[in-house]
mmCIF file of C-alpha atoms in Angstrom:
data_model
loop_
_atom_site.group_PDB
_atom_site.id
_atom_site.type_symbol
_atom_site.label_atom_id
_atom_site.label_comp_id
_atom_site.label_asym_id
_atom_site.label_seq_id
_atom_site.Cartn_x
_atom_site.Cartn_y
_atom_site.Cartn_z
ATOM 1 C CA MET A 14 68.601 135.504 104.455
ATOM 2 C CA ILE A 15 69.760 132.788 106.862
ATOM 3 C CA ILE A 16 67.679 131.945 109.932
ATOM 4 C CA PRO A 17 68.784 129.380 112.544
ATOM 5 C CA THR A 18 65.917 127.511 114.192
ATOM 6 C CA LEU A 19 65.299 125.082 117.007
ATOM 7 C CA LYS A 20 61.660 124.654 118.049
ATOM 8 C CA GLU A 21 60.569 128.052 116.699
ATOM 9 C CA GLU A 22 56.994 127.227 115.668
ATOM 10 C CA GLY A 23 55.719 130.182 117.690
ATOM 11 C CA TYR A 24 57.620 132.757 115.614
ATOM 12 C CA ILE A 25 58.878 131.325 112.341
ATOM 13 C CA GLY A 26 55.568 131.451 110.462
ATOM 14 C CA ASP A 27 54.945 135.155 111.037
ATOM 15 C CA LEU A 28 58.526 135.991 110.091
ATOM 16 C CA LEU A 29 58.541 133.904 106.908
ATOM 17 C CA ARG A 30 55.158 135.176 105.729
ATOM 18 C CA LYS A 31 56.631 138.692 105.791
ATOM 19 C CA LEU A 32 59.921 137.700 104.197
ATOM 20 C CA VAL A 33 58.358 135.920 101.221
ATOM 21 C CA GLN A 34 56.882 139.287 100.193
ATOM 22 C CA VAL A 35 60.375 140.771 99.767
ATOM 23 C CA PRO A 36 61.503 140.644 96.118
ATOM 24 C CA ASP A 37 64.748 138.901 95.147
ATOM 25 C CA LEU A 38 65.343 137.506 98.629
ATOM 26 C CA GLU A 39 66.726 133.990 99.044
ATOM 27 C CA ILE A 40 65.547 132.558 102.383
ATOM 28 C CA ILE A 41 67.259 129.613 104.043
ATOM 29 C CA VAL A 42 66.171 128.144 107.371
ATOM 30 C CA SER A 43 68.943 126.149 109.040
ATOM 31 C CA ASP A 44 67.330 123.844 111.572
ATOM 32 C CA GLY A 45 69.035 122.129 114.484
ATOM 33 C CA GLY A 46 66.656 119.222 115.017
ATOM 34 C CA SER A 47 63.268 120.765 115.791
ATOM 35 C CA ARG A 48 60.602 118.282 116.894
ATOM 36 C CA ASP A 49 57.738 120.757 116.733
ATOM 37 C CA ARG A 50 56.060 122.225 113.620
ATOM 38 C CA THR A 51 58.967 124.491 112.627
ATOM 39 C CA LEU A 52 59.953 122.518 109.514
ATOM 40 C CA ALA A 53 56.343 121.830 108.525
ATOM 41 C CA ILE A 54 55.640 125.570 108.579
ATOM 42 C CA CYS A 55 58.711 126.209 106.417
ATOM 43 C CA ARG A 56 57.647 123.559 103.908
ATOM 44 C CA SER A 57 54.110 124.951 103.725
ATOM 45 C CA LEU A 58 55.563 128.307 102.666
ATOM 46 C CA GLY A 59 58.001 126.816 100.172
ATOM 47 C CA ILE A 60 61.080 127.796 102.173
ATOM 48 C CA ARG A 61 64.369 126.025 101.575
ATOM 49 C CA THR A 62 65.692 124.290 104.699
ATOM 50 C CA VAL A 63 68.923 122.613 105.736
ATOM 51 C CA SER A 64 69.140 120.398 108.808
ATOM 52 C CA GLY A 65 71.950 119.294 111.063
ATOM 53 C CA PRO A 66 73.074 119.078 114.681
ATOM 54 C CA ALA A 67 71.916 121.823 117.042
ATOM 55 C CA GLY A 68 74.248 124.731 117.727
ATOM 56 C CA ARG A 69 73.661 128.162 116.213
ATOM 57 C CA GLY A 70 77.229 128.696 115.007
ATOM 58 C CA ARG A 71 77.183 125.379 113.166
ATOM 59 C CA GLN A 72 73.674 126.028 111.827
ATOM 60 C CA LEU A 73 74.557 129.482 110.532
ATOM 61 C CA ASN A 74 77.623 128.159 108.738
ATOM 62 C CA ALA A 75 75.506 125.409 107.168
ATOM 63 C CA GLY A 76 72.991 127.990 105.981
ATOM 64 C CA ALA A 77 75.751 130.136 104.492
ATOM 65 C CA GLY A 78 77.130 127.070 102.743
ATOM 66 C CA ALA A 79 73.761 126.516 101.080
ATOM 67 C CA ALA A 80 73.270 130.162 100.070
ATOM 68 C CA THR A 81 73.886 131.325 96.503
ATOM 69 C CA GLY A 82 74.077 135.108 96.960
ATOM 70 C CA ASP A 83 77.026 137.411 97.590
ATOM 71 C CA ILE A 84 75.492 139.084 100.659
ATOM 72 C CA PHE A 85 74.485 137.112 103.760
ATOM 73 C CA PHE A 86 71.955 138.370 106.319
ATOM 74 C CA PHE A 87 71.737 136.340 109.531
ATOM 75 C CA LEU A 88 68.718 136.815 111.818
ATOM 76 C CA HIS A 89 67.132 135.053 114.779
ATOM 77 C CA ALA A 90 63.617 133.711 114.292
ATOM 78 C CA ASP A 91 62.083 135.887 117.029
ATOM 79 C CA SER A 92 63.008 139.124 115.252
ATOM 80 C CA CYS A 93 61.475 140.773 112.207
ATOM 81 C CA PRO A 94 63.233 143.318 109.952
ATOM 82 C CA GLU A 95 61.487 146.281 108.402
ATOM 83 C CA GLU A 96 61.135 145.807 104.646
ATOM 84 C CA ARG A 97 63.414 148.767 103.902
ATOM 85 C CA VAL A 98 66.274 146.922 105.637
ATOM 86 C CA PHE A 99 66.991 144.955 102.462
ATOM 87 C CA PRO A 100 67.558 147.828 100.000
ATOM 88 C CA GLU A 101 69.536 149.627 102.717
ATOM 89 C CA ILE A 102 71.834 146.611 103.114
ATOM 90 C CA ARG A 103 72.368 146.422 99.351
ATOM 91 C CA GLN A 104 73.082 150.153 99.261
ATOM 92 C CA ALA A 105 75.528 149.896 102.172
ATOM 93 C CA VAL A 106 77.456 147.132 100.400
ATOM 94 C CA ALA A 107 77.424 149.081 97.126
ATOM 95 C CA GLU A 108 78.971 151.999 99.019
ATOM 96 C CA GLY A 109 81.799 149.796 100.280
ATOM 97 C CA SER A 110 80.577 148.494 103.649
ATOM 98 C CA ASN A 111 81.344 144.781 103.915
ATOM 99 C CA TRP A 112 79.363 144.137 107.079
ATOM 100 C CA GLY A 113 77.006 145.677 109.580
ATOM 101 C CA CYS A 114 73.826 145.185 111.565
ATOM 102 C CA CYS A 115 70.401 146.650 112.164
ATOM 103 C CA SER A 116 69.454 148.848 115.070
ATOM 104 C CA LEU A 117 67.052 147.176 117.498
ATOM 105 C CA VAL A 118 63.592 147.999 118.779
ATOM 106 C CA PHE A 119 61.260 145.837 120.864
ATOM 107 C CA SER A 120 57.672 144.877 120.181
ATOM 108 C CA GLU A 121 56.719 146.187 123.629
ATOM 109 C CA ASN A 122 57.112 149.969 123.623
ATOM 110 C CA THR A 123 57.687 150.643 127.333
ATOM 111 C CA LEU A 124 60.291 153.048 128.703
ATOM 112 C CA PHE A 125 62.405 150.117 129.913
ATOM 113 C CA TYR A 126 62.564 148.501 126.473
ATOM 114 C CA ARG A 127 63.178 151.836 124.756
ATOM 115 C CA LEU A 128 66.196 152.354 127.026
ATOM 116 C CA VAL A 129 67.467 148.830 126.350
ATOM 117 C CA ALA A 130 67.085 149.397 122.599
ATOM 118 C CA ALA A 131 68.903 152.736 122.801
ATOM 119 C CA ALA A 132 71.771 151.107 124.694
ATOM 120 C CA SER A 133 71.910 148.356 122.076
ATOM 121 C CA ARG A 134 72.094 150.871 119.240
ATOM 122 C CA SER A 135 74.853 152.818 120.984
ATOM 123 C CA ARG A 136 76.841 149.646 121.621
ATOM 124 C CA ALA A 137 76.612 148.637 117.974
ATOM 125 C CA ARG A 138 77.481 152.096 116.698
ATOM 126 C CA PHE A 139 80.477 152.746 118.938
ATOM 127 C CA THR A 140 81.915 149.252 119.501
ATOM 128 C CA SER A 141 80.767 147.352 116.373
ATOM 129 C CA THR A 142 79.440 144.605 118.648
ATOM 130 C CA CYS A 143 76.303 143.069 117.148
ATOM 131 C CA TYR A 144 73.927 140.211 117.962
ATOM 132 C CA GLY A 145 71.737 137.891 115.944
ATOM 133 C CA ASP A 146 68.488 139.390 117.229
ATOM 134 C CA GLN A 147 69.511 142.660 115.540
ATOM 135 C CA GLY A 148 70.431 140.933 112.290
ATOM 136 C CA ILE A 149 74.015 140.819 111.009
ATOM 137 C CA PHE A 150 74.861 141.194 107.331
ATOM 138 C CA CYS A 151 78.178 140.641 105.581
ATOM 139 C CA THR A 152 79.541 139.917 102.143
ATOM 140 C CA ARG A 153 80.324 136.340 101.188
ATOM 141 C CA GLU A 154 83.955 137.342 100.650
ATOM 142 C CA LEU A 155 84.329 138.744 104.177
ATOM 143 C CA PHE A 156 82.468 135.792 105.689
ATOM 144 C CA ASN A 157 84.938 133.413 104.062
ATOM 145 C CA ARG A 158 87.903 135.599 104.958
ATOM 146 C CA VAL A 159 87.148 135.506 108.700
ATOM 147 C CA GLY A 160 86.271 131.805 108.654
ATOM 148 C CA GLY A 161 82.531 132.182 109.231
ATOM 149 C CA PHE A 162 80.964 131.734 112.648
ATOM 150 C CA PRO A 163 82.840 129.957 115.411
ATOM 151 C CA GLU A 164 80.874 126.762 115.944
ATOM 152 C CA PHE A 165 79.801 127.696 119.456
ATOM 153 C CA PRO A 166 76.426 126.546 120.810
ATOM 154 C CA PHE A 167 75.939 130.046 122.236
ATOM 155 C CA LEU A 168 77.339 133.598 121.835
ATOM 156 C CA GLU A 169 78.442 132.756 118.305
ATOM 157 C CA ASP A 170 77.044 136.110 117.139
ATOM 158 C CA LEU A 171 79.162 138.064 119.635
ATOM 159 C CA ALA A 172 82.316 136.175 118.629
ATOM 160 C CA PHE A 173 81.474 136.575 114.923
ATOM 161 C CA SER A 174 81.061 140.343 115.228
ATOM 162 C CA HIS A 175 84.429 140.468 117.007
ATOM 163 C CA ARG A 176 85.976 138.677 114.020
ATOM 164 C CA LEU A 177 84.336 141.102 111.612
ATOM 165 C CA ARG A 178 85.231 144.277 113.482
ATOM 166 C CA ARG A 179 88.921 143.382 113.260
ATOM 167 C CA GLN A 180 88.487 143.967 109.531
ATOM 168 C CA GLU A 181 86.392 147.142 109.596
ATOM 169 C CA LYS A 182 83.762 149.065 111.559
ATOM 170 C CA ALA A 183 80.133 147.954 111.328
ATOM 171 C CA ARG A 184 77.579 149.842 109.236
ATOM 172 C CA ILE A 185 74.253 150.401 111.038
ATOM 173 C CA VAL A 186 71.022 150.281 108.999
ATOM 174 C CA THR A 187 67.256 150.434 109.655
ATOM 175 C CA SER A 188 65.805 148.709 112.691
ATOM 176 C CA THR A 189 64.777 145.132 113.372
ATOM 177 C CA ARG A 190 61.937 144.502 115.807
ATOM 178 C CA ARG A 191 62.445 141.834 118.442
ATOM 179 C CA PHE A 192 59.452 140.163 120.027
ATOM 180 C CA ARG A 193 59.503 140.088 123.792
ATOM 181 C CA GLN A 194 59.841 136.542 125.144
ATOM 182 C CA TYR A 195 60.940 136.850 128.729
ATOM 183 C CA GLY A 196 60.556 139.219 131.655
ATOM 184 C CA PRO A 197 63.013 142.130 131.902
ATOM 185 C CA GLY A 198 64.658 142.806 135.310
ATOM 186 C CA ARG A 199 66.839 139.943 136.460
ATOM 187 C CA THR A 200 66.991 138.478 132.947
ATOM 188 C CA LEU A 201 68.747 141.565 131.570
ATOM 189 C CA PHE A 202 71.121 141.697 134.547
ATOM 190 C CA LYS A 203 72.080 138.050 134.202
ATOM 191 C CA MET A 204 72.582 138.400 130.464
ATOM 192 C CA GLN A 205 75.147 141.101 131.147
ATOM 193 C CA LEU A 206 76.894 138.631 133.447
ATOM 194 C CA VAL A 207 76.925 136.056 130.649
ATOM 195 C CA LYS A 208 78.634 138.543 128.327
ATOM 196 C CA LEU A 209 81.155 139.457 131.024
ATOM 197 C CA PHE A 210 81.996 135.810 131.702
ATOM 198 C CA PHE A 211 82.469 135.248 127.957
ATOM 199 C CA ILE A 212 84.860 138.192 127.702
ATOM 200 C CA LEU A 213 86.755 136.780 130.686
ATOM 201 C CA GLY A 214 87.193 133.501 128.839
ATOM 202 C CA VAL A 215 84.459 131.196 130.156
ATOM 203 C CA PRO A 216 83.632 128.717 127.328
ATOM 204 C CA PRO A 217 80.242 129.289 125.638
ATOM 205 C CA ALA A 218 79.263 125.649 126.216
ATOM 206 C CA ARG A 219 79.461 126.225 129.975
ATOM 207 C CA LEU A 220 77.523 129.485 129.734
ATOM 208 C CA LEU A 221 74.715 127.917 127.703
ATOM 209 C CA GLY A 222 73.206 126.091 130.685
ATOM 210 C CA PHE A 223 73.239 129.298 132.710
ATOM 211 C CA TYR A 224 71.580 131.176 129.842
ATOM 212 C CA GLN A 225 68.858 128.572 129.451
ATOM 213 C CA GLY A 226 68.087 128.983 133.128
ATOM 214 C CA VAL A 227 68.000 132.764 132.746
ATOM 215 C CA LYS A 228 65.355 132.533 130.015
ATOM 216 C CA LYS A 229 62.917 131.044 132.505
ATOM 217 C CA VAL A 230 63.289 133.953 134.933
ATOM 218 C CA ASP A 231 60.536 136.560 135.052
#
């Protein structure tokens, strides 16, 4: 289990307290220079951490480099997988699936968020496009074969899933719950613009500033 963090003290404790209950799960937090209590919370729970420059792609690769298992599961700190995700991932790999992701639900169960979650599940199922808030798993062998994550500061998960889907279609397993952080409306619309600009070739480093502005929109 590899979790990239940067100032995640508001979420990381709840996530880790659930994960430490999962048997036979190696947990690695790859931090990008947090100045809040993120690392202190990890230490208090006995979690292994690696630290380096900020940038999720770079952090995820560092976490994978520190991992000892043959299956990697990458997840953002503001999401929380159901416990049955882990045996389902192991079963999927045993059946020959080398990568996949979880379906997504939101902590706020409104019609709007149910529709967004349904669209996310359909996208993953039919296009094998997955994001870190869903959770992405892959075998160590496939991770190495595709060269890991591109070391983008942003949209590294989208680019990584594109690398993986060139090898095979994603396997979809049990859901991960994402905690709502920001208002819906304009945020969702602008995030679709970010994805479009990325597909059109705008560098992730340029899109990051736009994204950080979007997160403040209600």
